[in-house]
Amino acid sequence: MKNLFSTSLLMLVFSSILLLSCTDNELVPGNSDPFEPEKDVEFPFKFSEIDYTTDNTYYLLNDNEPSEIYFNQAERSFKVNEPLQISMTDDHYFQFRFYCPRAITDLIVWARIEGYDEEFRFAEFSKIMPLQQFRIHIPFATEDITAYTRSGKRIKIMRNPHLSSTNISFEIECNNPVYKMMTGVKPRWKIYFGNYQGGNWLSMKPVHTREAVAMALNMAAMYSTTEFEQQLEEKRGTFIESGNKVDIDELKRRIMNLSGLRFGLVDGNVTGLGGGETFGLVEYAYLTMYADDSGPVTTPFHELAHCLGYSHNGNMTYGDGWTPFCQELFVELGRQKKLPVYSRRFLHSRKTLGGNPYATSRFPFENDPELDALDGGLSPLKGESDTGGNDGTELSLKLDYTAVPGATASTFIPKDVYVYGNEMYVANEANGNFSIEVFEISNENVKHIHTIKEWQGKEGMETFAKAPNGIVRANGKLYVTHEGNRTEIFDASTYQFINHIGNGNWGTGGNQTVHAYDVTVARGLVLIRDKRYVDVVEESMVQSGNTMYVYARSENLDERNGTFGMAVDEQNGLLYVTHWSSKRIDVLNLADVREGVTWKRSSNFSYKNSPYSLDFYEGDLFVSSNGAEKFCKVNPRTGEIIKDYTTVGEITLSSPEKFCIRRNTLFIVERAAGRQCVYAIPMSRLK
């Protein structure tokens, strides 16, 4: 757990802890006593992130927490101005519960025991984790403990088995700005979670309760700002309830005197239900409240108005009144980081909910050290390109239908080729025989070892709906594109089907592509060239059973069918994409990819002929095309042909299309009628 929090997202922690029980005695074993002193025990006890273990730490509202726990307000409730709850049990277990999805630092706990003149420095926490419950036994009953008072005196706390929770009190000292922001709010609302039943109510999941905590803290903070006071004063006389002007001073009193909010979840037939302490919201209202989410949404403020006693008869719940006023201020304060949980990235709840985890950010927080430490930053480039399978001696060979058992010139027509180590993968587009043919090429004696033609899919046996036209292997997976609006994914060792990108229906929905013509994988991204765009999918999301959603799309690169190729220059992270009909090569920077944001080209350049495919070798760009110059080394900035390699030794390319350069060898598909094959040409012959 210690390592998980230092390197992973908070939502991953919530989904990773499996609890057998949530009773206090089982969260910390009764015989667990970390203070078995060799010498004197001394206050203050000091804790940092490295000290937190499964013996002393539990995370509130995690995904495996039973509903009978989080719906029990005796177990899960807090006041917005007291997010950190500290207590001591009669059997001398010290505990805190922290209701905030954001960490705080540098906190000191002072204690006072009846019979002692001064309070003493009890514990120091260099960091308190988001939504952390910490519980540890203090040996008051068995040990004399040295302590230091506020005035600096050194005192002895004598062992006392009769010390009870009523004899000790605590005070928190913390100058952390986030903690001070939360504890300095004016409202005193009690926050808890309701297991509402029937009608439009749904049962909250832990992910919703975490978002409710964030929303409550943020709303309380907003209503405590000078901006709220000033801007509300400017609205005096403009809010209407039942034909009368709303008394602004009375409105503020109602906000501050509201006893609490009992959060709930409603279905999509209504967006919210509110009144008294009842505060129910539709799921998207929880998710879109942040400045860096897709909003805006006014639902929370509509329902809060009902909790404050206002009806639909006026502009306190609808129209140009209270709700847009609150929503606009809420977003602006979030942008300025004047709310305690100002970003959706503290929780990343969409990745927990199981639907489309992506949404365009209105106001993304670029270069935010705290957020970047949580999730690695806004760029999805969190993986490394698979550089394996590129070793080995040069090869010189020709592969045609005779290498495939039982094949003929009409049943084996190569379209694309990829090589990884000693395996060659060839996409076969022959009508009625769509397949991926796998060959062993450990030496120049080619051996056919497998055919991928049909497989067990999610709903039965499946085949390639259209001709396969692009293939790549990366990190143990094979990716195969075809015009059936899907990219099939197979295990590279077993050839078993894993999943697919695109649902098979033509379109631009979250899990759709517009056909699919080529694929490459680089730096943690799966990149698919479809009829219009380059579609970006996070490689980390490629798992069996997942619905694969598109993370981002490029701008429209002009809608065309045909042969397309892509390659990444690993030296600078630039993606090169061919456009044969426009005689153009587009360049996109992987570093510019952002969630839900249209990915713009960084440049493009014209090419003399219609380019089909391209790849890099030792920093040089090579392009296949029609025209007189079939295969050339090309200037990657201008598109100027540097050298023509249409003829290499005894091989003259007639109609080359897709290719890859692997193992110091050019593997290129020859498409000329009667000559369909794959050539392997040592790159040393091109120098």
XYZ file of C-alpha atoms in Angstrom:
687
model
C 0.000 0.000 0.000
C 2.840 2.383 0.756
C 4.239 2.100 -2.729
C 0.807 2.234 -4.307
C 0.060 5.670 -2.937
C 3.399 7.119 -3.878
C 3.130 6.069 -7.507
C -0.516 5.547 -8.405
C -3.833 7.309 -8.647
C -6.107 7.526 -5.646
C -8.820 5.653 -7.530
C -6.466 2.709 -7.963
C -6.108 2.490 -4.198
C -9.874 2.451 -3.763
C -10.228 -0.441 -6.172
C -7.308 -2.467 -4.856
C -8.090 -2.965 -1.164
C -10.281 -5.981 -0.437
C -11.758 -5.872 3.041
C -12.887 -8.906 4.963
C -14.522 -6.779 7.652
C -14.739 -3.182 8.689
C -14.852 -3.522 12.458
C -12.287 -1.530 14.365
C -10.759 -4.607 15.966
C -10.116 -6.205 12.595
C -8.701 -3.104 10.948
C -5.869 -3.252 13.477
C -5.254 -6.626 15.122
C -5.708 -6.536 18.875
C -2.196 -7.782 19.493
C -0.671 -5.238 17.140
C 1.510 -2.932 19.187
C 4.193 -1.131 17.188
C 5.565 0.425 20.364
C 7.501 -2.371 22.037
C 10.245 -0.185 23.445
C 13.783 -1.165 24.086
C 14.101 2.026 26.114
C 11.694 4.781 27.107
C 8.686 5.579 24.945
C 8.637 9.234 23.985
C 6.077 11.602 22.505
C 5.605 12.900 19.893
C 5.132 9.830 17.751
C 6.157 10.684 14.196
C 4.595 9.275 11.049
C 5.227 9.726 7.349
C 3.807 8.074 4.255
C 6.304 5.232 4.506
C 4.912 4.253 7.920
C 1.395 3.590 6.651
C 0.628 -0.112 6.307
C -2.420 -2.330 6.125
C -2.057 -2.787 9.886
C -2.654 0.878 10.669
C -4.272 2.414 7.592
C -7.569 1.915 5.811
C -9.030 4.088 3.064
C -12.521 5.403 3.637
C -15.162 4.888 0.958
C -12.948 2.599 -1.118
C -14.597 0.603 -3.885
C -14.873 -2.525 -1.753
C -16.403 -0.850 1.280
C -19.780 -2.466 2.137
C -22.823 -0.252 1.721
C -23.918 -0.973 5.292
C -20.779 0.878 6.364
C -20.967 3.975 4.184
C -24.726 4.353 4.605
C -24.302 4.221 8.395
C -23.842 7.814 9.505
C -22.311 6.647 12.779
C -19.490 5.209 10.684
C -19.355 7.609 7.737
C -20.253 11.244 8.320
C -18.389 14.480 8.919
C -18.814 18.223 9.151
C -17.505 20.334 6.311
C -15.459 22.467 8.704
C -14.057 19.394 10.489
C -12.837 17.019 7.779
C -10.248 15.487 10.126
C -11.791 13.548 13.005
C -9.476 12.568 15.867
C -10.405 10.307 18.755
C -9.086 7.895 21.380
C -10.900 4.740 22.455
C -11.073 3.533 26.038
C -8.667 0.730 25.152
C -6.134 3.356 24.024
C -6.391 3.182 20.261
C -5.698 6.549 18.673
C -7.589 7.090 15.426
C -8.177 9.726 12.796
C -10.485 9.764 9.811
C -9.791 12.258 7.062
C -12.684 13.186 4.794
C -10.932 14.800 1.873
C -9.736 13.299 -1.429
C -6.626 15.448 -1.295
C -3.578 14.927 0.899
C -2.422 17.436 3.502
C 1.008 17.845 5.045
C 2.739 18.868 8.261
C 0.127 18.279 10.926
C 0.756 18.230 14.682
C -1.578 16.745 17.271
C -1.441 18.164 20.797
C -2.987 16.244 23.687
C -4.161 17.174 27.161
C -4.735 14.622 29.919
C -6.670 15.431 33.059
C -4.307 15.913 35.977
C -1.495 17.382 33.886
C -0.992 21.136 33.789
C -0.128 21.516 30.117
C -0.935 19.922 26.818
C 1.892 18.017 25.193
C 3.071 17.291 21.690
C 1.382 13.952 20.974
C 2.015 13.125 17.295
C 3.404 14.566 14.091
C 2.263 13.584 10.616
C 4.377 14.724 7.698
C 1.569 13.690 5.357
C -2.021 12.565 5.758
C -3.289 10.670 2.764
C -6.590 11.293 0.959
C -9.543 9.660 2.708
C -7.235 7.940 5.162
C -8.275 6.259 8.372
C -5.297 5.747 10.679
C -5.515 3.675 13.845
C -2.752 2.669 16.238
C -2.431 1.514 19.820
C -0.813 3.824 22.389
C 0.744 2.059 25.426
C -0.757 4.332 28.074
C -1.634 1.308 30.218
C 1.794 -0.328 30.226
C 4.479 2.318 29.728
C 5.638 5.572 31.209
C 5.903 7.985 28.301
C 8.132 11.040 28.063
C 6.455 14.102 26.552
C 7.163 17.770 25.831
C 4.734 20.582 26.580
C 4.027 23.717 24.587
C 6.264 25.663 26.950
C 9.097 23.224 26.285
C 8.995 21.327 29.562
C 9.964 17.680 29.592
C 7.361 15.706 31.528
C 6.541 12.085 32.225
C 3.087 10.667 31.408
C 2.743 7.882 33.947
C 1.284 4.557 32.924
C -2.418 4.470 33.637
C -4.606 1.515 32.644
C -7.657 3.473 33.792
C -7.162 6.335 31.326
C -10.348 6.682 29.259
C -11.441 8.679 26.250
C -13.115 11.194 28.561
C -9.793 12.008 30.246
C -7.900 13.041 27.115
C -8.544 15.707 24.505
C -6.750 16.683 21.319
C -5.995 19.849 19.403
C -4.823 20.012 15.799
C -2.133 22.401 14.630
C -1.709 22.623 10.881
C -0.727 25.474 8.611
C -1.254 23.497 5.443
C -3.257 25.844 3.168
C -5.672 23.126 2.052
C -6.453 22.178 5.640
C -6.870 25.822 6.636
C -9.184 26.409 3.684
C -11.429 23.542 4.777
C -11.493 24.303 8.482
C -12.015 28.014 7.852
C -15.356 27.649 6.086
C -18.457 29.278 7.531
C -21.035 26.491 7.057
C -21.158 23.679 9.601
C -23.049 21.178 7.466
C -23.069 17.541 8.440
C -22.393 15.369 5.398
C -23.612 11.800 5.150
C -24.990 9.369 2.577
C -28.554 8.143 2.123
C -29.697 4.722 1.018
C -32.794 6.154 -0.631
C -35.199 3.633 -2.138
C -37.920 3.578 -4.791
C -39.039 6.090 -7.379
C -36.125 7.731 -9.148
C -33.572 6.763 -6.530
C -30.532 4.582 -7.188
C -28.141 3.188 -4.622
C -24.909 5.147 -4.310
C -21.645 3.348 -4.967
C -18.480 4.287 -3.077
C -17.285 6.294 -6.081
C -20.348 8.550 -5.726
C -19.743 9.042 -2.014
C -16.179 10.153 -2.693
C -17.433 12.702 -5.201
C -20.035 13.819 -2.659
C -17.256 14.508 -0.152
C -15.440 16.634 -2.731
C -18.599 18.508 -3.704
C -19.538 19.277 -0.105
C -16.066 20.588 0.726
C -16.003 22.715 -2.417
C -19.478 24.180 -1.951
C -18.773 25.072 1.672
C -15.531 26.726 0.593
C -17.231 28.724 -2.155
C -19.893 30.092 0.200
C -17.112 31.259 2.524
C -15.149 33.332 0.010
C -15.054 37.094 -0.303
C -15.858 36.604 -3.987
C -19.173 35.038 -3.032
C -19.953 37.853 -0.604
C -19.101 40.559 -3.109
C -20.798 39.041 -6.137
C -23.880 38.064 -4.154
C -24.209 41.654 -3.004
C -24.161 42.728 -6.642
C -27.117 40.397 -7.229
C -29.195 41.966 -4.467
C -32.711 42.516 -5.750
C -32.373 40.195 -8.756
C -33.289 36.844 -7.180
C -37.033 36.173 -7.121
C -39.115 33.710 -5.086
C -42.914 33.571 -5.547
C -42.958 37.035 -7.081
C -40.930 38.634 -4.289
C -37.321 39.696 -4.158
C -35.187 37.299 -2.170
C -33.654 38.799 0.961
C -29.925 38.280 0.374
C -29.114 38.419 4.070
C -31.735 35.772 4.794
C -30.314 33.653 1.956
C -26.872 33.763 3.564
C -28.323 32.865 6.953
C -30.048 29.859 5.448
C -26.791 28.691 3.868
C -24.861 29.000 7.105
C -27.622 27.512 9.266
C -28.321 24.510 7.052
C -27.868 21.514 9.327
C -26.577 19.100 6.747
C -26.838 17.321 3.423
C -27.665 13.662 3.002
C -26.307 12.865 -0.438
C -27.964 10.391 -2.786
C -28.026 9.233 -6.404
C -30.934 9.536 -8.839
C -31.560 7.943 -12.217
C -31.536 9.800 -15.501
C -35.272 10.430 -15.485
C -34.633 13.330 -13.118
C -31.411 15.234 -12.595
C -31.863 15.751 -8.886
C -34.127 15.583 -5.852
C -33.681 17.962 -2.951
C -35.343 19.369 0.136
C -34.498 19.572 3.826
C -31.287 17.555 4.157
C -32.135 15.343 1.160
C -29.667 16.052 -1.624
C -29.860 13.659 -4.581
C -28.008 14.159 -7.854
C -27.722 12.350 -11.163
C -24.324 10.770 -11.749
C -23.062 13.288 -14.303
C -23.705 16.121 -11.845
C -21.134 14.591 -9.507
C -18.601 14.202 -12.323
C -18.916 17.484 -14.181
C -18.748 19.975 -11.320
C -15.035 20.635 -11.775
C -13.552 23.455 -13.801
C -11.444 20.913 -15.661
C -14.350 18.657 -16.567
C -16.842 18.946 -19.408
C -19.708 20.823 -17.618
C -21.105 23.260 -16.830
C -23.839 21.877 -14.610
C -26.242 23.781 -12.343
C -28.057 20.807 -10.796
C -26.266 20.867 -7.402
C -27.241 24.489 -6.869
C -30.824 23.856 -7.998
C -31.185 21.115 -5.377
C -29.384 23.165 -2.741
C -31.924 25.938 -3.302
C -34.654 23.442 -2.418
C -32.723 22.455 0.719
C -32.638 26.152 1.594
C -36.408 26.360 1.245
C -36.837 27.869 -2.224
C -39.292 26.564 -4.813
C -39.611 26.454 -8.596
C -41.678 29.629 -8.465
C -38.951 32.114 -9.327
C -35.335 32.134 -10.466
C -33.781 30.478 -7.439
C -33.951 27.094 -9.169
C -34.443 27.932 -12.867
C -33.616 30.749 -15.231
C -31.004 33.445 -15.032
C -30.762 33.586 -11.267
C -29.238 31.688 -8.375
C -28.153 28.496 -10.153
C -26.060 30.017 -12.980
C -24.660 32.555 -10.519
C -23.369 29.747 -8.293
C -22.200 27.574 -11.163
C -20.157 30.323 -12.812
C -18.528 31.341 -9.541
C -17.857 27.702 -8.655
C -16.023 27.135 -11.944
C -14.034 30.346 -11.653
C -12.929 29.593 -8.099
C -11.959 26.117 -9.253
C -9.864 27.566 -12.068
C -8.094 29.745 -9.507
C -7.587 26.723 -7.218
C -9.550 28.426 -4.456
C -11.546 25.276 -3.782
C -10.014 22.413 -1.780
C -10.730 19.742 -4.418
C -10.433 21.898 -7.510
C -9.713 19.184 -10.089
C -11.362 15.959 -11.226
C -7.892 14.450 -11.258
C -7.844 14.039 -7.471
C -10.386 11.231 -7.866
C -10.437 10.162 -11.555
C -13.898 8.753 -10.954
C -14.764 8.047 -14.578
C -12.155 5.299 -14.682
C -13.895 3.629 -11.752
C -17.432 3.796 -13.130
C -16.824 1.529 -16.113
C -18.344 3.670 -18.874
C -16.470 6.034 -21.150
C -13.640 7.244 -18.898
C -12.862 10.277 -21.036
C -14.332 13.762 -21.220
C -12.954 16.926 -22.730
C -11.594 19.315 -20.142
C -12.858 22.904 -20.255
C -9.967 24.351 -18.294
C -7.178 21.767 -17.959
C -4.542 22.234 -15.281
C -1.264 22.002 -17.168
C 1.971 21.597 -15.218
C 0.321 21.236 -11.813
C 2.949 19.516 -9.613
C 0.452 18.066 -7.142
C -1.846 16.647 -9.802
C 1.015 15.495 -11.994
C 2.450 13.565 -9.053
C -0.879 11.732 -8.759
C -1.443 10.712 -12.365
C 1.734 11.489 -14.264
C 0.398 14.624 -15.914
C -2.063 15.430 -18.672
C -0.038 13.764 -21.385
C -0.977 10.101 -21.877
C 2.627 9.277 -22.807
C 3.233 7.153 -19.732
C 4.557 4.026 -21.387
C 7.642 3.098 -23.325
C 7.646 1.973 -26.927
C 8.285 -1.736 -27.347
C 11.813 -1.773 -28.740
C 12.140 -5.549 -28.513
C 12.059 -7.992 -31.364
C 14.291 -5.823 -33.510
C 17.517 -7.744 -33.058
C 18.907 -10.376 -35.340
C 20.875 -10.742 -38.497
C 19.793 -9.264 -41.793
C 17.555 -11.413 -43.935
C 17.213 -11.803 -47.662
C 14.162 -13.697 -48.886
C 10.998 -13.660 -50.915
C 7.735 -14.922 -49.426
C 4.715 -15.702 -51.564
C 1.729 -18.053 -51.556
C 3.970 -21.103 -51.788
C 4.978 -20.529 -48.151
C 1.378 -21.014 -46.985
C 0.146 -24.615 -46.890
C -2.640 -25.162 -49.407
C -2.586 -21.577 -50.674
C -2.706 -20.369 -54.250
C -1.936 -17.058 -55.870
C -5.612 -16.139 -55.517
C -5.984 -17.163 -51.844
C -2.887 -15.404 -50.486
C -2.521 -11.724 -51.375
C -0.276 -9.839 -48.920
C -1.384 -6.368 -47.827
C 0.838 -5.558 -44.837
C 3.776 -7.093 -43.011
C 5.347 -6.781 -39.581
C 8.305 -8.576 -38.048
C 9.043 -9.112 -34.380
C 12.095 -11.190 -33.563
C 11.859 -14.449 -35.461
C 8.191 -14.095 -36.367
C 6.749 -12.474 -39.462
C 3.075 -11.488 -39.587
C 1.440 -10.970 -42.975
C -2.049 -9.554 -43.506
C -3.792 -11.533 -46.246
C -6.558 -9.639 -48.076
C -7.560 -12.358 -50.565
C -11.363 -12.422 -50.848
C -12.858 -15.280 -48.874
C -9.542 -15.918 -47.168
C -8.989 -12.891 -44.936
C -6.331 -13.888 -42.420
C -3.112 -13.166 -40.622
C -0.421 -15.635 -41.592
C 2.417 -16.184 -39.141
C 5.856 -17.402 -40.183
C 9.054 -18.319 -38.403
C 12.044 -16.601 -39.972
C 14.854 -17.490 -37.567
C 16.853 -18.144 -40.693
C 16.130 -17.680 -44.349
C 14.209 -20.942 -44.447
C 10.699 -19.616 -43.850
C 8.307 -21.841 -41.903
C 4.569 -21.243 -41.673
C 3.455 -21.706 -38.038
C -0.061 -20.312 -37.635
C -3.123 -18.789 -39.288
C -5.486 -16.338 -37.591
C -8.705 -16.579 -39.564
C -11.438 -17.055 -36.976
C -11.557 -16.780 -33.228
C -13.794 -17.024 -30.208
C -15.134 -13.534 -29.593
C -17.396 -12.109 -26.933
C -20.525 -13.445 -28.607
C -19.332 -16.505 -30.492
C -16.995 -17.249 -33.371
C -15.806 -14.233 -35.328
C -13.823 -13.546 -38.484
C -12.397 -10.470 -40.165
C -15.467 -8.552 -41.359
C -13.392 -6.893 -44.073
C -9.916 -7.335 -45.487
C -7.123 -6.893 -42.926
C -4.922 -4.005 -43.978
C -2.588 -3.097 -41.100
C -0.695 -5.035 -38.453
C 1.733 -4.368 -35.625
C 2.996 -6.238 -32.571
C 3.765 -4.493 -29.287
C 4.098 -5.623 -25.681
C 2.831 -9.122 -26.302
C -0.184 -8.169 -28.417
C -1.006 -8.198 -32.122
C -3.142 -5.362 -33.478
C -4.883 -5.840 -36.834
C -6.944 -3.170 -38.605
C -9.632 -3.727 -41.236
C -12.365 -1.744 -42.950
C -15.014 -3.354 -40.750
C -14.588 -0.444 -38.316
C -12.593 -2.533 -35.859
C -9.041 -3.180 -34.816
C -8.705 -6.753 -33.568
C -6.288 -7.516 -30.735
C -4.705 -10.935 -30.187
C -2.239 -12.439 -27.749
C 1.071 -12.612 -29.618
C 2.060 -15.883 -27.951
C -1.175 -17.879 -28.018
C -2.947 -16.011 -30.852
C -6.068 -15.958 -28.686
C -8.443 -13.047 -29.171
C -8.214 -10.388 -26.433
C -10.460 -7.512 -27.467
C -11.198 -5.038 -30.229
C -11.090 -1.279 -30.716
C -14.186 0.025 -32.490
C -17.572 -1.633 -32.109
C -17.916 -2.561 -35.773
C -20.281 0.309 -36.530
C -19.032 3.183 -38.652
C -18.962 6.406 -36.642
C -17.251 8.766 -34.259
C -18.766 7.687 -30.960
C -16.631 7.005 -27.935
C -16.046 3.379 -28.950
C -16.174 3.737 -32.746
C -13.791 4.302 -35.636
C -14.444 5.311 -39.240
C -13.142 2.112 -40.837
C -9.508 1.340 -39.914
C -6.503 1.259 -42.250
C -3.314 1.174 -40.216
C -2.095 0.821 -36.652
C 1.046 1.472 -34.684
C 1.856 1.491 -30.975
C 4.209 3.981 -29.348
C 4.900 5.288 -25.853
C 1.789 3.784 -24.300
C -0.575 4.769 -27.118
C -2.340 2.678 -29.735
C -2.659 4.840 -32.856
C -5.187 3.886 -35.537
C -5.491 5.605 -38.906
C -9.110 5.452 -39.959
C -10.852 7.064 -42.918
C -10.685 10.551 -41.390
C -8.619 10.629 -38.250
C -5.846 9.179 -36.215
C -7.633 7.622 -33.241
C -5.737 7.412 -29.953
C -6.341 4.637 -27.417
C -4.444 4.166 -24.169
C -2.474 0.935 -24.337
C -3.027 0.404 -20.610
C -6.765 0.044 -21.270
C -6.277 -2.923 -23.605
C -7.652 -5.764 -21.512
C -10.025 -8.612 -22.108
C -13.627 -7.641 -21.472
C -13.078 -3.880 -21.488
C -15.011 -1.658 -23.827
C -12.237 0.158 -25.623
C -12.820 3.905 -25.768
C -11.042 6.463 -27.915
C -8.930 8.794 -25.780
C -8.602 11.489 -28.456
C -8.808 12.000 -32.208
C -6.764 14.034 -34.615
C -8.280 16.773 -36.671
C -9.942 15.574 -39.872
C -7.088 14.596 -42.174
C -9.422 14.448 -45.221
C -11.803 11.563 -45.721
C -10.442 8.907 -48.056
C -10.391 5.157 -48.486
C -7.181 3.450 -49.487
C -3.753 2.570 -48.229
C -2.342 4.543 -45.310
C 0.814 4.191 -43.287
C 2.101 5.586 -40.002
C 5.438 5.625 -38.220
C 6.845 7.346 -35.141
C 10.249 8.971 -35.114
C 11.376 7.778 -31.681
C 14.028 10.487 -31.569
C 11.457 13.266 -31.231
C 8.062 11.618 -30.732
C 6.638 12.814 -34.045
C 4.041 10.679 -35.797
C 4.197 10.673 -39.610
C 1.007 9.764 -41.493
C 0.637 9.301 -45.242
C -2.212 10.704 -47.312
C -1.969 9.134 -50.724
C -4.700 11.086 -52.555
C -3.333 14.479 -51.509
C 0.308 13.492 -52.063
C 0.946 14.638 -48.523
C 2.549 13.492 -45.304
C 1.068 14.827 -42.065
C 3.108 15.224 -38.889
C 1.604 15.133 -35.395
C 3.435 15.465 -32.091
C 2.606 12.728 -29.570
C 3.327 15.192 -26.773
C 0.303 17.241 -27.890
C -2.259 14.483 -27.274
C -4.813 15.428 -24.610
C -7.944 13.696 -23.377
C -10.930 14.466 -25.573
C -9.130 17.326 -27.330
C -8.794 17.454 -31.118
C -5.184 16.585 -31.902
C -3.816 19.142 -34.339
C -1.080 18.572 -36.881
C 2.193 20.227 -36.042
C 3.148 20.335 -39.731
C 2.783 18.597 -43.072
C 4.609 18.546 -46.364
C 3.948 17.590 -49.950
C 5.432 14.513 -51.540
C 6.239 14.062 -55.215
C 4.132 10.919 -55.551
C 1.186 9.380 -53.688
C 2.750 8.037 -50.479
C 1.484 4.714 -49.144
C 3.634 3.733 -46.209
C 6.669 4.922 -44.276
C 9.104 3.945 -41.535
C 12.270 5.159 -39.845
C 15.649 3.462 -39.781
C 18.650 4.891 -37.947
C 17.008 8.315 -37.992
C 16.247 8.272 -41.721
C 12.732 8.366 -43.156
C 11.789 5.928 -45.922
C 8.608 6.200 -48.009
C 6.878 3.879 -50.485
C 4.693 5.369 -53.210
C 3.436 5.200 -56.752
C 5.194 7.134 -59.492
C 8.646 6.569 -60.885
C 10.315 6.620 -57.465
C 8.757 3.640 -55.694
C 10.831 3.522 -52.519
C 12.955 6.416 -51.327
C 14.893 7.921 -48.469
C 13.180 11.233 -47.766
C 13.949 14.436 -45.890
C 11.611 14.228 -42.834
C 11.133 17.999 -42.734
C 10.601 18.892 -46.378
C 9.553 15.675 -48.121
C 12.384 16.032 -50.602
C 13.573 12.728 -52.041
C 17.162 12.148 -50.970
C 17.770 8.824 -52.733
C 15.662 6.506 -54.866
C 15.816 2.789 -54.015
C 13.246 1.520 -56.505
C 15.881 -0.948 -57.633
C 18.036 -2.682 -55.037
C 20.387 -5.245 -56.471
C 18.369 -7.711 -58.526
C 15.022 -6.527 -57.138
C 13.083 -3.799 -58.896
C 9.941 -2.787 -57.060
C 6.934 -2.404 -59.334
C 3.994 -1.665 -57.042
C 5.187 -1.570 -53.435
C 2.859 -0.462 -50.664
C 3.191 -1.238 -46.972
C 6.453 -2.131 -45.317
C 8.400 -2.159 -42.080
C 12.101 -1.983 -41.325
C 13.033 -4.489 -38.628
C 16.121 -6.557 -37.829
C 18.156 -4.272 -40.115
C 15.977 -5.550 -42.952
C 13.390 -3.961 -45.203
C 10.242 -6.110 -45.313
C 8.083 -4.742 -48.116
C 4.900 -5.908 -49.828
C 4.972 -6.078 -53.619
C 1.440 -5.671 -54.989
C 1.953 -6.023 -58.757
C -0.385 -8.565 -60.353
C 1.295 -11.923 -60.666
C 4.114 -10.810 -58.365
C 2.325 -10.494 -55.012
C 4.876 -11.277 -52.338
C 6.879 -9.974 -49.412
C 10.518 -9.131 -50.025
C 13.112 -9.090 -47.260
C 16.021 -6.883 -48.317
C 19.046 -6.246 -46.067
C 19.323 -2.542 -45.282
C 23.066 -2.775 -45.877
C 22.253 -3.026 -49.586
C 20.629 0.407 -49.432
C 23.720 2.175 -48.167
